[in-house]
CSV table of C-alpha atoms in Angstrom, one decimal:
chain,number,residue,atom,x,y,z
A,138,LYS,CA,-33.3,-55.6,19.9
A,139,GLN,CA,-34.7,-54.5,16.7
A,140,GLU,CA,-34.7,-57.0,14.2
A,141,VAL,CA,-35.7,-56.4,10.2
A,142,THR,CA,-37.0,-59.0,8.5
A,143,GLN,CA,-37.6,-59.6,4.3
A,144,ILE,CA,-39.6,-61.9,3.0
A,145,PRO,CA,-39.2,-63.6,0.2
A,146,ALA,CA,-35.5,-64.1,0.2
A,147,ALA,CA,-35.9,-64.8,-3.4
A,148,LEU,CA,-38.2,-64.3,-6.1
A,149,SER,CA,-38.4,-64.2,-9.7
A,150,VAL,CA,-40.8,-62.5,-12.4
A,151,PRO,CA,-41.1,-62.1,-15.9
A,152,GLU,CA,-40.2,-58.5,-17.3
A,153,GLY,CA,-43.3,-56.2,-17.5
A,154,GLU,CA,-44.8,-57.3,-14.1
A,155,ASN,CA,-45.7,-55.0,-11.4
A,156,LEU,CA,-44.1,-56.4,-7.9
A,157,VAL,CA,-43.8,-56.2,-4.2
A,158,LEU,CA,-41.2,-56.4,-1.8
A,159,ASN,CA,-42.0,-56.7,1.8
A,160,CYS,CA,-39.9,-55.3,4.9
A,161,SER,CA,-41.1,-55.7,8.6
A,162,PHE,CA,-39.6,-54.8,11.8
A,163,THR,CA,-40.0,-55.7,15.4
A,164,ASP,CA,-39.6,-52.1,17.5
A,165,SER,CA,-42.0,-49.6,15.6
A,166,ALA,CA,-39.5,-46.8,17.1
A,167,ILE,CA,-38.1,-46.0,14.3
A,168,TYR,CA,-36.9,-42.6,13.0
A,169,ASN,CA,-36.9,-43.6,9.0
A,170,LEU,CA,-36.5,-46.3,7.1
A,171,GLN,CA,-33.9,-46.7,4.0
A,172,TRP,CA,-34.2,-49.1,0.9
A,173,PHE,CA,-31.2,-49.9,-0.8
A,174,ARG,CA,-30.7,-51.9,-4.0
A,175,GLN,CA,-27.4,-53.9,-4.1
A,176,ASP,CA,-25.6,-55.6,-7.4
A,177,PRO,CA,-23.4,-58.9,-7.6
A,178,GLY,CA,-20.3,-57.7,-5.8
A,179,LYS,CA,-21.0,-54.2,-5.3
A,180,GLY,CA,-21.6,-51.5,-3.1
A,181,LEU,CA,-25.4,-50.3,-2.1
A,182,THR,CA,-27.4,-47.8,-3.7
A,183,SER,CA,-29.9,-45.9,-2.1
A,184,LEU,CA,-33.3,-45.8,-3.5
A,185,LEU,CA,-35.6,-44.0,-0.8
A,186,LEU,CA,-35.6,-43.0,2.4
A,187,ILE,CA,-38.9,-42.6,4.5
A,188,GLN,CA,-39.3,-40.8,7.8
A,189,SER,CA,-41.0,-42.1,10.3
A,190,SER,CA,-43.7,-39.0,9.6
A,191,GLN,CA,-44.1,-40.3,5.9
A,192,ARG,CA,-46.2,-42.6,4.6
A,193,GLU,CA,-44.8,-43.5,1.4
A,194,GLN,CA,-41.9,-42.1,-0.9
A,195,THR,CA,-41.8,-41.9,-5.1
A,196,SER,CA,-39.2,-42.3,-7.1
A,197,GLY,CA,-39.8,-43.3,-11.1
A,198,ARG,CA,-40.9,-46.6,-11.2
A,199,LEU,CA,-40.2,-47.1,-7.4
A,200,ASN,CA,-42.9,-46.3,-4.5
A,201,ALA,CA,-42.1,-47.1,-1.1
A,202,SER,CA,-44.5,-46.9,1.6
A,203,LEU,CA,-44.3,-47.5,5.7
A,204,ASP,CA,-46.8,-48.7,8.4
A,205,LYS,CA,-44.7,-47.8,11.2
A,206,SER,CA,-47.7,-49.0,13.8
A,207,SER,CA,-48.0,-52.4,12.3
A,208,GLY,CA,-43.8,-52.6,11.5
A,209,ARG,CA,-44.1,-53.1,7.9
A,210,SER,CA,-42.7,-51.5,4.3
A,211,THR,CA,-43.0,-52.2,0.8
A,212,LEU,CA,-41.4,-51.4,-1.9
A,213,TYR,CA,-43.5,-51.7,-5.4
A,214,ILE,CA,-41.8,-51.7,-8.4
A,215,ALA,CA,-43.9,-51.1,-11.7
A,216,ALA,CA,-43.3,-52.2,-15.0
A,217,SER,CA,-40.2,-54.3,-13.7
A,218,GLN,CA,-36.9,-54.3,-16.1
A,219,PRO,CA,-33.8,-57.2,-16.5
A,220,GLY,CA,-32.1,-54.2,-15.2
A,221,ASP,CA,-34.1,-54.3,-11.9
A,222,SER,CA,-32.3,-57.4,-11.3
A,223,ALA,CA,-30.7,-56.9,-7.9
A,224,THR,CA,-30.9,-57.6,-4.0
A,225,TYR,CA,-33.0,-55.2,-2.5
A,226,LEU,CA,-32.0,-54.5,1.3
A,227,CYS,CA,-34.3,-52.4,3.8
A,228,ALA,CA,-32.6,-50.5,6.7
A,229,VAL,CA,-34.4,-48.8,9.5
A,230,ARG,CA,-32.9,-46.5,12.1
A,231,PRO,CA,-34.2,-46.1,15.6
A,232,TYR,CA,-34.9,-43.5,17.7
A,233,GLY,CA,-32.4,-42.6,20.0
A,234,GLU,CA,-29.8,-42.5,17.2
A,235,GLU,CA,-30.1,-39.2,15.9
A,236,THR,CA,-27.4,-37.8,18.1
A,237,SER,CA,-25.2,-41.2,18.3
A,238,GLY,CA,-24.5,-41.6,14.6
A,239,SER,CA,-26.8,-42.7,12.1
A,240,ARG,CA,-26.7,-46.6,13.1
A,241,LEU,CA,-29.1,-48.7,10.7
A,242,THR,CA,-30.2,-52.0,11.2
A,243,PHE,CA,-30.1,-54.2,7.7
A,244,GLY,CA,-33.0,-56.6,6.9
A,245,GLU,CA,-31.4,-60.0,5.0
A,246,GLY,CA,-32.0,-58.8,1.5
A,247,THR,CA,-34.8,-59.8,-0.9
A,248,GLN,CA,-32.8,-61.2,-4.7
A,249,LEU,CA,-34.7,-60.6,-7.6
A,250,THR,CA,-34.5,-61.7,-10.7
A,251,VAL,CA,-36.3,-60.4,-13.7
A,252,ASN,CA,-36.7,-62.6,-17.2
A,253,PRO,CA,-36.8,-61.1,-20.6
B,115,ASP,CA,-17.1,-36.7,-8.9
B,116,GLY,CA,-18.1,-36.8,-5.2
B,117,GLY,CA,-18.5,-40.0,-3.9
B,118,ILE,CA,-16.8,-42.7,-1.3
B,119,THR,CA,-13.8,-44.9,-2.6
B,120,GLN,CA,-12.6,-48.0,-1.0
B,121,SER,CA,-9.1,-50.0,-1.8
B,122,PRO,CA,-8.1,-52.3,-3.0
B,123,LYS,CA,-11.5,-54.1,-4.3
B,124,TYR,CA,-10.1,-57.5,-3.2
B,125,LEU,CA,-7.6,-58.0,-0.8
B,126,PHE,CA,-6.0,-61.3,0.5
B,127,ARG,CA,-4.6,-62.2,3.6
B,128,LYS,CA,-2.4,-64.6,5.5
B,129,GLU,CA,-3.3,-66.0,9.1
B,130,GLY,CA,-1.5,-64.0,11.4
B,131,GLN,CA,-1.4,-61.0,9.6
B,132,ASN,CA,-3.4,-57.8,9.9
B,133,VAL,CA,-3.9,-55.8,7.3
B,134,THR,CA,-5.9,-52.3,6.2
B,135,LEU,CA,-8.8,-51.5,4.1
B,136,SER,CA,-9.0,-47.5,3.0
B,137,CYS,CA,-12.4,-45.5,2.9
B,138,GLU,CA,-12.3,-42.1,1.1
B,139,GLN,CA,-14.9,-39.6,1.1
B,140,ASN,CA,-15.4,-36.2,-0.5
B,141,LEU,CA,-18.8,-35.4,0.0
B,142,ASN,CA,-17.8,-33.5,2.9
B,143,HIS,CA,-19.9,-35.6,5.6
B,144,ASP,CA,-19.4,-35.9,9.0
B,145,ALA,CA,-20.4,-39.6,10.1
B,146,MET,CA,-18.8,-42.3,8.4
B,147,TYR,CA,-19.0,-46.1,8.9
B,148,TRP,CA,-17.7,-49.7,8.3
B,149,TYR,CA,-20.3,-52.5,7.7
B,150,ARG,CA,-19.2,-56.2,7.2
B,151,GLN,CA,-21.5,-58.5,5.0
B,152,ASP,CA,-21.5,-62.3,4.9
B,153,PRO,CA,-23.1,-64.6,2.3
B,154,GLY,CA,-27.1,-64.1,2.5
B,155,GLN,CA,-26.8,-62.1,5.5
B,156,GLY,CA,-27.2,-58.2,6.0
B,157,LEU,CA,-25.0,-56.1,7.0
B,158,ARG,CA,-23.4,-55.7,10.6
B,159,LEU,CA,-22.1,-52.4,11.9
B,160,ILE,CA,-18.0,-52.7,13.1
B,161,TYR,CA,-17.3,-49.5,13.9
B,162,TYR,CA,-18.8,-45.6,13.3
B,163,SER,CA,-17.8,-42.2,13.7
B,164,GLN,CA,-19.2,-39.4,14.1
B,165,ILE,CA,-16.5,-36.7,14.0
B,166,VAL,CA,-12.9,-36.5,13.6
B,167,ASN,CA,-10.7,-38.0,16.6
B,168,ASP,CA,-13.9,-40.0,18.0
B,169,PHE,CA,-15.3,-43.6,16.8
B,170,GLN,CA,-17.5,-46.2,18.8
B,171,LYS,CA,-17.8,-49.5,18.5
B,172,GLY,CA,-20.5,-51.4,16.5
B,173,ASP,CA,-22.4,-54.9,17.0
B,174,ILE,CA,-19.1,-56.8,15.9
B,175,ALA,CA,-16.0,-54.5,17.0
B,176,GLU,CA,-14.1,-57.6,18.5
B,177,GLY,CA,-10.7,-58.1,16.1
B,178,TYR,CA,-10.9,-54.7,14.4
B,179,SER,CA,-9.5,-51.4,14.8
B,180,VAL,CA,-10.3,-47.6,13.3
B,181,SER,CA,-8.8,-44.3,13.3
B,182,ARG,CA,-10.4,-40.9,11.9
B,183,GLU,CA,-7.7,-38.2,12.0
B,184,LYS,CA,-9.1,-36.7,8.9
B,185,LYS,CA,-12.6,-36.0,8.1
B,186,GLU,CA,-12.7,-37.7,4.5
B,187,SER,CA,-10.6,-40.6,5.9
B,188,PHE,CA,-11.6,-43.2,7.9
B,189,PRO,CA,-9.6,-46.8,7.6
B,190,LEU,CA,-10.3,-50.0,9.1
B,191,THR,CA,-7.6,-52.6,10.2
B,192,VAL,CA,-8.5,-56.1,10.5
B,193,THR,CA,-6.4,-57.8,13.2
B,194,SER,CA,-5.1,-61.5,13.4
B,195,ALA,CA,-7.6,-61.7,16.3
B,196,GLN,CA,-10.1,-61.4,14.2
B,197,LYS,CA,-10.8,-65.1,13.5
B,198,ASN,CA,-13.2,-65.5,10.8
B,199,PRO,CA,-12.3,-62.3,8.6
B,200,THR,CA,-13.4,-63.5,5.2
B,201,ALA,CA,-16.1,-61.6,4.1
B,202,PHE,CA,-17.3,-58.1,2.0
B,203,TYR,CA,-16.5,-54.7,4.0
B,204,LEU,CA,-18.5,-51.8,3.1
B,205,CYS,CA,-18.0,-48.4,3.8
B,206,ALA,CA,-20.4,-45.9,4.2
B,207,SER,CA,-20.7,-41.7,5.2
B,208,SER,CA,-23.4,-39.6,6.1
B,209,MET,CA,-24.3,-35.7,7.2
B,210,TRP,CA,-24.3,-36.2,11.2
B,211,GLY,CA,-27.7,-37.4,12.7
B,212,VAL,CA,-30.4,-39.2,10.8
B,213,ARG,CA,-29.1,-38.5,7.1
B,214,GLU,CA,-29.3,-40.7,4.4
B,215,GLN,CA,-26.4,-43.3,4.3
B,216,PHE,CA,-23.9,-43.6,0.9
B,217,PHE,CA,-22.1,-46.8,0.6
B,218,GLY,CA,-18.7,-47.1,-1.4
B,219,PRO,CA,-18.0,-50.2,-3.4
B,220,GLY,CA,-16.6,-52.4,-1.2
B,221,THR,CA,-13.4,-54.3,-0.5
B,222,ARG,CA,-13.7,-58.2,-0.6
B,223,LEU,CA,-11.2,-59.8,1.6
B,224,THR,CA,-10.3,-63.1,1.7
B,225,VAL,CA,-7.8,-65.3,3.9
B,226,LEU,CA,-5.6,-67.7,2.4
């Protein structure tokens, strides 16, 4: 059974710092991996989607990498801002799910606080 | 505006009652999903549907039911058989297959 772990569970940094959030998964047979942001009491906002054949994806100050063989992904946030404060979740989609609906397995998230 | 809407935002249920959570999307997505989120936990899949009039159980389907009579709508009923229904419920949709999933704003259900 696929398990997704995110470390640390919580992170507090000063504004302007570059930071890395970690995501690990136990089964490397994934189709893709998706990073989300969740603000308190809100739904999820998709940040980046990395296909299994890709090594990284970039969007603005965000860069996500994927090392499928080692079961790891990282989300790099450059020049962090107070507005980046939120919970960040990663989710993987296993092989075999492409024809049965896009089932995702989620990690528990990293709660990020960026202090002004 | 294209997107996913969920209603109500907050819902209170008395023990023994069934309640229905609404999810509507105008993205022309084929697949729709219901997840449950508990404090400090990741999302868990309740039900999903790839096409109209078809749906499959997820990992925690017991005590829940769904219907998919229209492409844009996927309501979730929380029945009295669900023993611990207090949670945050999230609806999502995607193009059929392995496309990116998009989420609604969620419904917070509290049992009184």
